[in-house]
mmCIF file of C-alpha atoms in Angstrom:
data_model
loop_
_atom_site.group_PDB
_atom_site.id
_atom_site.type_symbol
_atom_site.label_atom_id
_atom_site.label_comp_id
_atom_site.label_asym_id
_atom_site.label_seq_id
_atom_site.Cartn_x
_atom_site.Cartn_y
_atom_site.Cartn_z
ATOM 1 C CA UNK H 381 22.725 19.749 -13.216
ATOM 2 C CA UNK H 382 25.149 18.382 -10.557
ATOM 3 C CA UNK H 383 26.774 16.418 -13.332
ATOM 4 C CA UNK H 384 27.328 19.461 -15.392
ATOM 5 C CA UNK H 385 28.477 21.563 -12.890
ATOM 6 C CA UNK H 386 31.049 19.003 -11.641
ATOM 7 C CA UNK H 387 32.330 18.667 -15.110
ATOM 8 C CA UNK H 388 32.563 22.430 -15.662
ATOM 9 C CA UNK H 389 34.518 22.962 -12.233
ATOM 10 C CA UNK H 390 36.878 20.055 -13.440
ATOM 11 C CA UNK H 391 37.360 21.595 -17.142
ATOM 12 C CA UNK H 392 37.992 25.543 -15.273
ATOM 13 C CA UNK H 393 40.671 23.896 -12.942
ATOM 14 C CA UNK H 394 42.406 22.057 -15.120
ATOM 15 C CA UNK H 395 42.562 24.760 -17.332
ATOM 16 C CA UNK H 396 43.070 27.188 -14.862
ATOM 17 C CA UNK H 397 46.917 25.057 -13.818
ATOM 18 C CA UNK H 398 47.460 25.033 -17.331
ATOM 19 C CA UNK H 399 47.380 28.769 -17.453
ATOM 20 C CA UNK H 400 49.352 29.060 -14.360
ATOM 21 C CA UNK H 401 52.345 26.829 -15.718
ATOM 22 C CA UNK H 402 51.883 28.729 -19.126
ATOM 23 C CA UNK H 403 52.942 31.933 -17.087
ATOM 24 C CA UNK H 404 55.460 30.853 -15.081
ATOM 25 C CA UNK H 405 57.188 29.508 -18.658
ATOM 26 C CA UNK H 406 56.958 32.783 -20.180
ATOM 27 C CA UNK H 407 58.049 34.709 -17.173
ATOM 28 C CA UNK H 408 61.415 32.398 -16.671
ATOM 29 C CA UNK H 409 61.882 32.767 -20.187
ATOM 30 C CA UNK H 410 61.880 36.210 -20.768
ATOM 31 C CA UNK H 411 62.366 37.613 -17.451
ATOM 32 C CA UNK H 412 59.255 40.099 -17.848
ATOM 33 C CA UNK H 413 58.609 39.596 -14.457
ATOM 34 C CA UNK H 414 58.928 37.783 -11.263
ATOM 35 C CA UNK H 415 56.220 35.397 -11.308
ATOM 36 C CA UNK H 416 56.378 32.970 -8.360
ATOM 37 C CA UNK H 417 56.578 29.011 -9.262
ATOM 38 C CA UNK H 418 52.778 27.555 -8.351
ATOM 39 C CA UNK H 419 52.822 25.679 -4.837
ATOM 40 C CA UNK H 420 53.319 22.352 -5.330
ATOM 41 C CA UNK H 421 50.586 21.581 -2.860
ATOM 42 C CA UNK H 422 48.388 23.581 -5.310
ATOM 43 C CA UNK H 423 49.257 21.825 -8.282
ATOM 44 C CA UNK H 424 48.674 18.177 -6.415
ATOM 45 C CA UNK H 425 45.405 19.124 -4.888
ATOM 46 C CA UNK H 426 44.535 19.909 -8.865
ATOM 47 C CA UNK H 427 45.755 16.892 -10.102
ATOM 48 C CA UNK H 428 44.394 14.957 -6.887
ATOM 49 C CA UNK H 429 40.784 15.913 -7.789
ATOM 50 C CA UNK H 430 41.226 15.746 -11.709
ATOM 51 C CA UNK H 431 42.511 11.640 -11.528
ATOM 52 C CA UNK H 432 39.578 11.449 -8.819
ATOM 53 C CA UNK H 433 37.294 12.640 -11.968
ATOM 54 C CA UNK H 434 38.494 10.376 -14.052
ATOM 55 C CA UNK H 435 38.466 7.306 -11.895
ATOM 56 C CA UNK H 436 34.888 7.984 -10.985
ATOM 57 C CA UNK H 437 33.815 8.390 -14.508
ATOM 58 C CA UNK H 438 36.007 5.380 -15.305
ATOM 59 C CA UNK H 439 34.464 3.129 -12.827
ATOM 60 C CA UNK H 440 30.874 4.362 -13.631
ATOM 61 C CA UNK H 441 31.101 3.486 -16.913
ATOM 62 C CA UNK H 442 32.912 0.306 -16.216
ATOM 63 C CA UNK H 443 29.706 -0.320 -14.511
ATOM 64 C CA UNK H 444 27.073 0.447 -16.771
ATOM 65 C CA UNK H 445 29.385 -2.154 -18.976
ATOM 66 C CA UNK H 446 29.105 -4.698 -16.353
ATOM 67 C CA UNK H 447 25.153 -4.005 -16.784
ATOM 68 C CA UNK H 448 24.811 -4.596 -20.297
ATOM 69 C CA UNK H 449 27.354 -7.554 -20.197
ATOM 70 C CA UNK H 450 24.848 -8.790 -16.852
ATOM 71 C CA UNK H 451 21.889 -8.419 -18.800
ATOM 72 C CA UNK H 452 23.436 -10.940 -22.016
ATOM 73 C CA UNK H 453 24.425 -13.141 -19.739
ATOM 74 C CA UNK H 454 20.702 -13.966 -18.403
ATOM 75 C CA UNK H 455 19.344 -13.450 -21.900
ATOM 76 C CA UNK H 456 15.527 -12.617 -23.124
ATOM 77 C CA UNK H 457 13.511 -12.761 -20.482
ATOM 78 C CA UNK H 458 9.170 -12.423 -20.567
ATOM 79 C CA UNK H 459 6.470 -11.691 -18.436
ATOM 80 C CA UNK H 460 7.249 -11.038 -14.853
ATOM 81 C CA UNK H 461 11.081 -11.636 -15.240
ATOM 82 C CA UNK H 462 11.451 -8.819 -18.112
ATOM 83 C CA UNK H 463 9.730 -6.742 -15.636
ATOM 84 C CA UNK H 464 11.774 -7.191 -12.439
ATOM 85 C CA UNK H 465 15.070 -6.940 -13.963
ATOM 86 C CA UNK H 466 15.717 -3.498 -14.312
ATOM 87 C CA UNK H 467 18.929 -2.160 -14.834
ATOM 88 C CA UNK H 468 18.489 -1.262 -11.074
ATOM 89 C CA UNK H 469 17.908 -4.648 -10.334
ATOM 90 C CA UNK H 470 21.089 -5.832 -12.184
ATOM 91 C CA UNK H 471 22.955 -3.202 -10.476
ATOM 92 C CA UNK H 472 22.290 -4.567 -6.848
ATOM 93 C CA UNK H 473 22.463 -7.881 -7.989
ATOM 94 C CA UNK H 474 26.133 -6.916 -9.333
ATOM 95 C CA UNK H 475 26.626 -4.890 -5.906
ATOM 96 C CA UNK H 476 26.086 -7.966 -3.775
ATOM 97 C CA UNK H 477 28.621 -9.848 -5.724
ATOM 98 C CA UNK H 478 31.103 -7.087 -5.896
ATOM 99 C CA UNK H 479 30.617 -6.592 -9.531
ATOM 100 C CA UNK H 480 31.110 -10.504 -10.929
ATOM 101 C CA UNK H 481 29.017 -11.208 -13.840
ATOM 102 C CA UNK H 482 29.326 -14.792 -13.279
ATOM 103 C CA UNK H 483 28.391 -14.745 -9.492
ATOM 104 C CA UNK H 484 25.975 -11.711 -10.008
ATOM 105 C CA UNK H 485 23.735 -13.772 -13.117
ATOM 106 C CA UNK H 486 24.006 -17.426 -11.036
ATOM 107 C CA UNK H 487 22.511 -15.155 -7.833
ATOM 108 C CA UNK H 488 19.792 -13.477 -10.711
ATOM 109 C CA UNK H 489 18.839 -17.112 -11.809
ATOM 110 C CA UNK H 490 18.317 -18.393 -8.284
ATOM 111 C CA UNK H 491 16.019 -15.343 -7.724
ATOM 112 C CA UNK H 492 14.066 -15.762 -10.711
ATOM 113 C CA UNK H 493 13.501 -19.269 -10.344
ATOM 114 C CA UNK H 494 12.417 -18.853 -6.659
ATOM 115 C CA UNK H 495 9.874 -15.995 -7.910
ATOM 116 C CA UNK H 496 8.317 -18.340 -10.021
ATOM 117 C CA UNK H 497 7.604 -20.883 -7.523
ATOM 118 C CA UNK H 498 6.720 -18.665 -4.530
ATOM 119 C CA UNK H 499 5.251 -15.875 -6.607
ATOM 120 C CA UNK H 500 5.589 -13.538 -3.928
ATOM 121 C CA UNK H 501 3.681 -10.694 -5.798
ATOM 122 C CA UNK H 502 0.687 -12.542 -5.513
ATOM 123 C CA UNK H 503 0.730 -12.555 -1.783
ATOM 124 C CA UNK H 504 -2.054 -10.980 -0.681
ATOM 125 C CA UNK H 505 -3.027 -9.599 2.994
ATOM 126 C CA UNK H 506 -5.804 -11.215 3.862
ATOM 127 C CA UNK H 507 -4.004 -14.782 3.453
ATOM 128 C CA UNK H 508 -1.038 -13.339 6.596
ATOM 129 C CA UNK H 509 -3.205 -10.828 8.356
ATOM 130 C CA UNK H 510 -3.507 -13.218 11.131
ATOM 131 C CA UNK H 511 0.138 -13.270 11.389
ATOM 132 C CA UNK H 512 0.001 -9.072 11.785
ATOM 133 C CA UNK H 513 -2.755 -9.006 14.553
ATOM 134 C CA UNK H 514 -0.453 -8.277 17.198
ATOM 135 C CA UNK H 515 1.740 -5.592 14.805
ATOM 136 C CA UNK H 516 5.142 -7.753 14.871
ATOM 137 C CA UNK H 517 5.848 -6.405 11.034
ATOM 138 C CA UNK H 518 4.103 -2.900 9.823
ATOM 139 C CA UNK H 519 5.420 -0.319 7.960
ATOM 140 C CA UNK H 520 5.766 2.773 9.468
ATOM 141 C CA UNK H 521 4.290 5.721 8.636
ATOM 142 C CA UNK H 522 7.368 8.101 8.718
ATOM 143 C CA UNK H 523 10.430 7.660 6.253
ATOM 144 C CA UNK H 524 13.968 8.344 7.135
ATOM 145 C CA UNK H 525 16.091 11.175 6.264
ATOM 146 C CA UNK H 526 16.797 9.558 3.027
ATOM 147 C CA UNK H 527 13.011 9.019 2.229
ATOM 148 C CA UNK H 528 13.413 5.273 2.450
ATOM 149 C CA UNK H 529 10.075 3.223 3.602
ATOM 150 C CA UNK H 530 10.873 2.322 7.462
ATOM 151 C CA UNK H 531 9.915 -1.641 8.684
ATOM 152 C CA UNK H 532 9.260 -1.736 12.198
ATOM 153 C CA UNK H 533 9.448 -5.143 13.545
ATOM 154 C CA UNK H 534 8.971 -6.086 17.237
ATOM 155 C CA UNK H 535 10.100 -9.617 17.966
ATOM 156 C CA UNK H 536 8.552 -9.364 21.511
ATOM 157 C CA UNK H 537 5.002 -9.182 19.342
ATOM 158 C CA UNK H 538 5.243 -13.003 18.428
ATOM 159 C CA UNK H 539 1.830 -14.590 18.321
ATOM 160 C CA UNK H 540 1.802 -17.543 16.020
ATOM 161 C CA UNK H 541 4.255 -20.667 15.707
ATOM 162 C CA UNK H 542 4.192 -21.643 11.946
ATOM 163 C CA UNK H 543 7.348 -20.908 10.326
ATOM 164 C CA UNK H 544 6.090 -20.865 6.678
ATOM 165 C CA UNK H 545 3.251 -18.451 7.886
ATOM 166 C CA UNK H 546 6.018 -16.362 9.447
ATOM 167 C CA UNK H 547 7.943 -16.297 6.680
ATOM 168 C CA UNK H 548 4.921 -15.333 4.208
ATOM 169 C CA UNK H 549 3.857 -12.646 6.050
ATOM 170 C CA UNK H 550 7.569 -10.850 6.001
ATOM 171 C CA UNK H 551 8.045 -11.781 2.427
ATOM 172 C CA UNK H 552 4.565 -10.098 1.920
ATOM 173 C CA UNK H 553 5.604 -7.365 3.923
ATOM 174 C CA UNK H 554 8.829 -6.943 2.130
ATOM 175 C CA UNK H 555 7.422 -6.336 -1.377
ATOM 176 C CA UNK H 556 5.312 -3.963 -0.129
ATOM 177 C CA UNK H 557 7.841 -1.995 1.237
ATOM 178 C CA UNK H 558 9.451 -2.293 -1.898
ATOM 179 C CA UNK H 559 6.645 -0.973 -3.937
ATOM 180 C CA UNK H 560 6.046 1.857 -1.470
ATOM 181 C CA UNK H 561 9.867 2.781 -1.997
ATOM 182 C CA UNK H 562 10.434 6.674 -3.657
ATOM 183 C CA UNK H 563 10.975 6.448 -7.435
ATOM 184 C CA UNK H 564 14.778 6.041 -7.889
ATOM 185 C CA UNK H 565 15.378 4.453 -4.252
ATOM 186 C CA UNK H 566 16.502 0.974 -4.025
ATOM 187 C CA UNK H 567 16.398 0.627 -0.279
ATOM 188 C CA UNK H 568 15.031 0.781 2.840
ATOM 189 C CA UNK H 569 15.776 1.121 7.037
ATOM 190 C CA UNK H 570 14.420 -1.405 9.614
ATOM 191 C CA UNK H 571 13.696 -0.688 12.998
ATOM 192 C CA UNK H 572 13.787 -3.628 15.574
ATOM 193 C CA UNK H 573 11.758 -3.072 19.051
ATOM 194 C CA UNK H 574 12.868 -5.644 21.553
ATOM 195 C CA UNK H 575 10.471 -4.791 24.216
ATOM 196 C CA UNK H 576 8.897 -7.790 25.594
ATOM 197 C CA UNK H 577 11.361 -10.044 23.704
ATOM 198 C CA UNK H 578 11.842 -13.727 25.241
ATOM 199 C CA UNK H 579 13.140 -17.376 24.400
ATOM 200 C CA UNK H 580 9.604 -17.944 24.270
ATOM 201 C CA UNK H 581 8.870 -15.211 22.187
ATOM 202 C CA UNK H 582 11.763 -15.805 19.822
ATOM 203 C CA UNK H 583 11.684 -17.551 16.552
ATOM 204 C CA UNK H 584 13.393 -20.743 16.284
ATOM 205 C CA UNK H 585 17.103 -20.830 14.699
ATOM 206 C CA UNK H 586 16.222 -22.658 11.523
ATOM 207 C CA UNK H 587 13.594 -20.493 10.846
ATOM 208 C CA UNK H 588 16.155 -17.081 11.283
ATOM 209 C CA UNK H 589 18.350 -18.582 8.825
ATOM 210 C CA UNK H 590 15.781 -19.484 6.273
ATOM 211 C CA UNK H 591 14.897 -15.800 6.964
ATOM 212 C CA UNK H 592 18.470 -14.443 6.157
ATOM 213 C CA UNK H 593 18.415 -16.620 3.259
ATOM 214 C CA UNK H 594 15.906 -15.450 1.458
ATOM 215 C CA UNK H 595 16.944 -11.637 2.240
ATOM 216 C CA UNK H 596 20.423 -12.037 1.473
ATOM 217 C CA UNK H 597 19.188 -14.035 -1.594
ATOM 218 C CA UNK H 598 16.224 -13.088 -3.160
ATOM 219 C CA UNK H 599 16.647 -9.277 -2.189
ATOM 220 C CA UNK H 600 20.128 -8.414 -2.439
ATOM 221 C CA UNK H 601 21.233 -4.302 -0.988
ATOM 222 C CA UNK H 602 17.918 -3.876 -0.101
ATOM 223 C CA UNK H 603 18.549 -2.916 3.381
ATOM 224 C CA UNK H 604 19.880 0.645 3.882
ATOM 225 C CA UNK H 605 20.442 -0.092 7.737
ATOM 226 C CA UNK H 606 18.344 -2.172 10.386
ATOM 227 C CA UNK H 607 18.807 -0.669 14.320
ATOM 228 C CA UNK H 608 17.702 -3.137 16.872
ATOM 229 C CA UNK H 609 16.809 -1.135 19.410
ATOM 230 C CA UNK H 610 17.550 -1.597 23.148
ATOM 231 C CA UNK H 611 18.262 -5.573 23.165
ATOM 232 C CA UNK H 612 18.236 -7.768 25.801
ATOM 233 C CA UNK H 613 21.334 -9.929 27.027
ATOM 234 C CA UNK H 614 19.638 -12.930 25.968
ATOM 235 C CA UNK H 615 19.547 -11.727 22.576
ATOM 236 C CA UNK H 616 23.156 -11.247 22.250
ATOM 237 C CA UNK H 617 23.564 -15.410 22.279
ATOM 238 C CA UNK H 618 20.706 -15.587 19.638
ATOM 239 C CA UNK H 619 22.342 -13.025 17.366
ATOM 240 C CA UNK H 620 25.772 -14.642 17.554
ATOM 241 C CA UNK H 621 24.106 -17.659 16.086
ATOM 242 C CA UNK H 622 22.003 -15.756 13.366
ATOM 243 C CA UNK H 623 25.249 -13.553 12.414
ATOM 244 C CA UNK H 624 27.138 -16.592 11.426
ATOM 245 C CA UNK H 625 24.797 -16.675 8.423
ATOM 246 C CA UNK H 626 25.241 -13.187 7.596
ATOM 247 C CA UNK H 627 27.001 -11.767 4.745
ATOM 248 C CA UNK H 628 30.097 -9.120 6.019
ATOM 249 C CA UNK H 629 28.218 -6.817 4.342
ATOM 250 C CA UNK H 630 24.778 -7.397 5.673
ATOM 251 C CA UNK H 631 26.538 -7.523 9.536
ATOM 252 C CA UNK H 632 27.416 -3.676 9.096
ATOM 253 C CA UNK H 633 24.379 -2.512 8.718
ATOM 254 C CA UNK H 634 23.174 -4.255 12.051
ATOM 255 C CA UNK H 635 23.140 -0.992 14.631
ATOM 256 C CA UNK H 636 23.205 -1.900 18.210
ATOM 257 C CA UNK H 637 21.367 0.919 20.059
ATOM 258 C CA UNK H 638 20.034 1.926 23.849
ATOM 259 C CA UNK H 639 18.082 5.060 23.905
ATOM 260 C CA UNK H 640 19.688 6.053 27.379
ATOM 261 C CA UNK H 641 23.039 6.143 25.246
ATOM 262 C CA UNK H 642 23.999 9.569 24.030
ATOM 263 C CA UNK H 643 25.764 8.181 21.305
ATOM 264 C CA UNK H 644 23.186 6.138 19.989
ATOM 265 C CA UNK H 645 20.172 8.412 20.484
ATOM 266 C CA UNK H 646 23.004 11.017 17.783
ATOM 267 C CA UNK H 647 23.222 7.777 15.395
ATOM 268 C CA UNK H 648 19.574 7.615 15.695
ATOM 269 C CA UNK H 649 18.918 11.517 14.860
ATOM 270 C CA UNK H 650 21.344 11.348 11.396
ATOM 271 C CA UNK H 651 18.886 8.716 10.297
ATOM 272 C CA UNK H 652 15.146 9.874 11.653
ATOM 273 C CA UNK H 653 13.383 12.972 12.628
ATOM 274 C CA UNK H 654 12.968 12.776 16.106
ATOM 275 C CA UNK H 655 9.504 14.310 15.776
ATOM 276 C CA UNK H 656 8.895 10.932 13.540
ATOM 277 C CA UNK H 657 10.494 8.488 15.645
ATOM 278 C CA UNK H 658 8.385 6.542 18.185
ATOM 279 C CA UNK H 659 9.345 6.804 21.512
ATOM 280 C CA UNK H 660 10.525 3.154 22.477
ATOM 281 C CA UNK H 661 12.997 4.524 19.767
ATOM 282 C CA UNK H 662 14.042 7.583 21.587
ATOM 283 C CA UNK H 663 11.767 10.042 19.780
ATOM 284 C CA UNK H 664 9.257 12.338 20.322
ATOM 285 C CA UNK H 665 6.407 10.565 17.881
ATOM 286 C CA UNK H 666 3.971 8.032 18.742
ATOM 287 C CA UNK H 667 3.004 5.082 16.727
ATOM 288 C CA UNK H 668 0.080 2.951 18.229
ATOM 289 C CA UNK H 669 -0.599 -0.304 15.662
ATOM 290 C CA UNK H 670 -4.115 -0.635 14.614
ATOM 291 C CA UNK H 671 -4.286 -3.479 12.635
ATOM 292 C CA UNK H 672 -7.991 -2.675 11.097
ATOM 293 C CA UNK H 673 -6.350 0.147 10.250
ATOM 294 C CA UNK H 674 -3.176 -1.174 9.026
ATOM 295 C CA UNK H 675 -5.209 -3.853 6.786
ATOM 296 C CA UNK H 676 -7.185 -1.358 4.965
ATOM 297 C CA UNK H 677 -3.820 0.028 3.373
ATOM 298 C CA UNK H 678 -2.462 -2.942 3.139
ATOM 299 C CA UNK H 679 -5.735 -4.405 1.038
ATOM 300 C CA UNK H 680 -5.376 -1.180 -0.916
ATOM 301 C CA UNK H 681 -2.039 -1.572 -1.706
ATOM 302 C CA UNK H 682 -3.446 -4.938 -2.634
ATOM 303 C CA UNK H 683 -5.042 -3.213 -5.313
ATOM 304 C CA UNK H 684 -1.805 -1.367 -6.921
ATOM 305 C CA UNK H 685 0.339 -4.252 -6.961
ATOM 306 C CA UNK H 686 -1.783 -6.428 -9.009
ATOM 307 C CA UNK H 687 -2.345 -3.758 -11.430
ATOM 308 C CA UNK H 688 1.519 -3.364 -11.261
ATOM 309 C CA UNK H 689 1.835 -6.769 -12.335
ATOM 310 C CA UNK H 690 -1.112 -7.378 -14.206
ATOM 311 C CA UNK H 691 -2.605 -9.779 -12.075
ATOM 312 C CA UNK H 692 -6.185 -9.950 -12.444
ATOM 313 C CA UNK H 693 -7.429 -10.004 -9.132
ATOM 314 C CA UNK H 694 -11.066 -9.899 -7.438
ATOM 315 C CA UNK H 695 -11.843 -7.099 -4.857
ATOM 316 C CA UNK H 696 -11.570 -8.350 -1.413
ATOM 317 C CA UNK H 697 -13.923 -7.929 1.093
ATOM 318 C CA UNK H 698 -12.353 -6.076 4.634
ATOM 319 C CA UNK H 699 -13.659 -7.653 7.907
ATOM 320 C CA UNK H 700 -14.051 -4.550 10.267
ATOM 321 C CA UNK H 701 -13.575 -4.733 14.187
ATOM 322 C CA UNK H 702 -16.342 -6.162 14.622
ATOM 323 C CA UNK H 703 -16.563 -9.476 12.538
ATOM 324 C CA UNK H 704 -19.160 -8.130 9.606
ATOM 325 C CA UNK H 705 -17.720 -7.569 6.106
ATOM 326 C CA UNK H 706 -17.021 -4.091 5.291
ATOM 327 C CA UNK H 707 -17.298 -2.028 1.340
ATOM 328 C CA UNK H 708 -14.716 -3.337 -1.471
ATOM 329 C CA UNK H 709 -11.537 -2.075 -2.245
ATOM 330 C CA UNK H 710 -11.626 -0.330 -5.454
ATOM 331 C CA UNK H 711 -9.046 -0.062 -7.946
ATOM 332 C CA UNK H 712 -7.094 3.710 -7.450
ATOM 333 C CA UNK H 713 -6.663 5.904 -10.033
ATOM 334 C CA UNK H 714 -3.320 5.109 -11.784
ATOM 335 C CA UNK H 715 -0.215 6.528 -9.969
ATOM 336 C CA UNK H 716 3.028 7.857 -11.616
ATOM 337 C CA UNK H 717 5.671 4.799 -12.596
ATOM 338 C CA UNK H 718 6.536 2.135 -10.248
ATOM 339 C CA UNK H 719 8.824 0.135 -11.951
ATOM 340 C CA UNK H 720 11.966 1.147 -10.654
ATOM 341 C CA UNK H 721 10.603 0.464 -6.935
ATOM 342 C CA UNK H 722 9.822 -3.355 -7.495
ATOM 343 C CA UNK H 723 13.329 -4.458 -9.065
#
């Protein structure tokens, strides 16, 4: 409806300077009246907004071209491939490499070959719930203004030292988000708490840049925006070092905020509901991490993913609080299409 109604606004404009001129010729030529010349400002502001019309349609088409001429490039694909490159995956792909086939399919490749070894769909919680006792990585349960999932991540939460283990449990926690995305939304918002964050808490260098590797990588304009929120001087020495690995483009989304900052608490409130948003945040909401909790959805979501992917999987049993093994999982009923949200 947009579409149409933006095309039908363009079509009455330009016809309505068309009639205009069409008047003013007639008038001049046969003196029936005095009719004024059309404003020149008038007559660029229409011809302003009917090239901007045709540029956009121009350059959206252009793209869906570079799509189709993306997707030859990589050829047939089967199995899990076929079914992770959707045109919305090609399209990101693409956007990360400002619309270069070449660079765009060599980025695909690399992706597709890494998915095969690491199989990151077949992550499951209860191999990195250990690494989540202490709610370092959990999704929230609030989205943004956009209806994007929200990652909150609190550094100062640190409680194991393996860097593969790390590293699993955010790739795990990644896809997740992914698959919990709204159909048609390709991304999603991060917020970073650095309460209680420390060298000793901190995660060694080599292990950030294996990090930003693998997100600037493997999962290309996936991040909307990512606030770190009220960080500590120390940090800023750590970040300078991380940032050097950063893609321009990934850098800008990086938000900088203190919640006694006016400034940043408005940034904050065109992103979030401040009835949603935590309070370590600057909101009003409360968000206590239960990891029992937390690993029931998870272990259900568990369930959806491997049905996603058709990965037979066995039900797995839920250790409650208090050590003894709690009901199965069982499959959900099937939900409405997820395949744009995994791409």
């Amino acid at each position: 409806m947009p579409r149409l109604l933006s095309l039908s606004l363009s079509f009455s404009l330009h016809r309505f300077h068309r009639l205009v001129i069409f008047l003013h010729f007639l008038a001049s030529q046969h003196k029936i009246c005095s009719f004024p010349p059309p404003p020149k400002s008038s007559i660029l502001l229409v011809e302003m907004f009917l090239r901007r019309k045709h540029s956009q349609k121009d350059g959206s088409d252009q793209r869906d071209s570079k799509v189709s001429e993306l997707r030859t490039a990589i050829g047939p694909l089967s199995g899990r491939s076929a079914k992770y490159c959707t045109d919305a995956c090609l399209r990101r792909y693409l956007e990360a490499r400002n619309w270069n086939v070449d660079k765009a399919k060599k980025m695909l490749e690399e992706t597709l070959k890494w998915r095969l070894t690491y199989k990151p769909e077949e992550i499951r919680w209860h191999e990195v719930a250990h690494e989540g006792e202490t709610g370092k990585v959990s999704r929230a349960n609030f989205h943004d203004h956009q209806g994007r999932t929200v990652l909150i991540m609190r550094p100062g939460m640190q409680n194991t030292k393996s860097a593969e283990n790390n590293i699993r449990h955010l790739v795990y926690l990644l896809e997740n988000a992914i698959m919990n995305l709204a159909e048609g939304q390709e991304q999603m918002s991060w917020l970073i708490d650095f309460t209680g964050f420390s060298l000793n808490t901190s995660i060694p260098i080599k292990v950030a840049r294996d990090i930003v590797y693998i997100l600037q990588g493997h999962y290309p304009e996936r991040l909307a925006v990512a606030f770190l929120c009220n960080p500590p001087k120390i940090f800023e020495a750590f970040y300078k070092a991380i940032k050097y690995f950063l893609d321009p483009k990934t850098a800008q989304k990086v938000k900088f905020v203190y919640p006694k900052n006016k400034d940043s608490m408005e940034l904050m409130k065109s992103y979030f509901d401040v009835e949603d948003l935590p309070g370590e945040f600057g909101g009003n909401g409360t968000l206590k991490y239960d990891h029992e909790e937390f690993s029931r959805l998870m272990a259900e979501d568990d369930v959806k993913t491997a049905k996603f992917w058709g990965i037979d999987d066995k039900p797995y049993h839920i250790a409650n609080g208090s050590g003894h093994s709690a009901a199965e999982v069982a499959p959900e009923p099937a939900a409405a299409p997820i395949a744009q949200r995994v791409s």
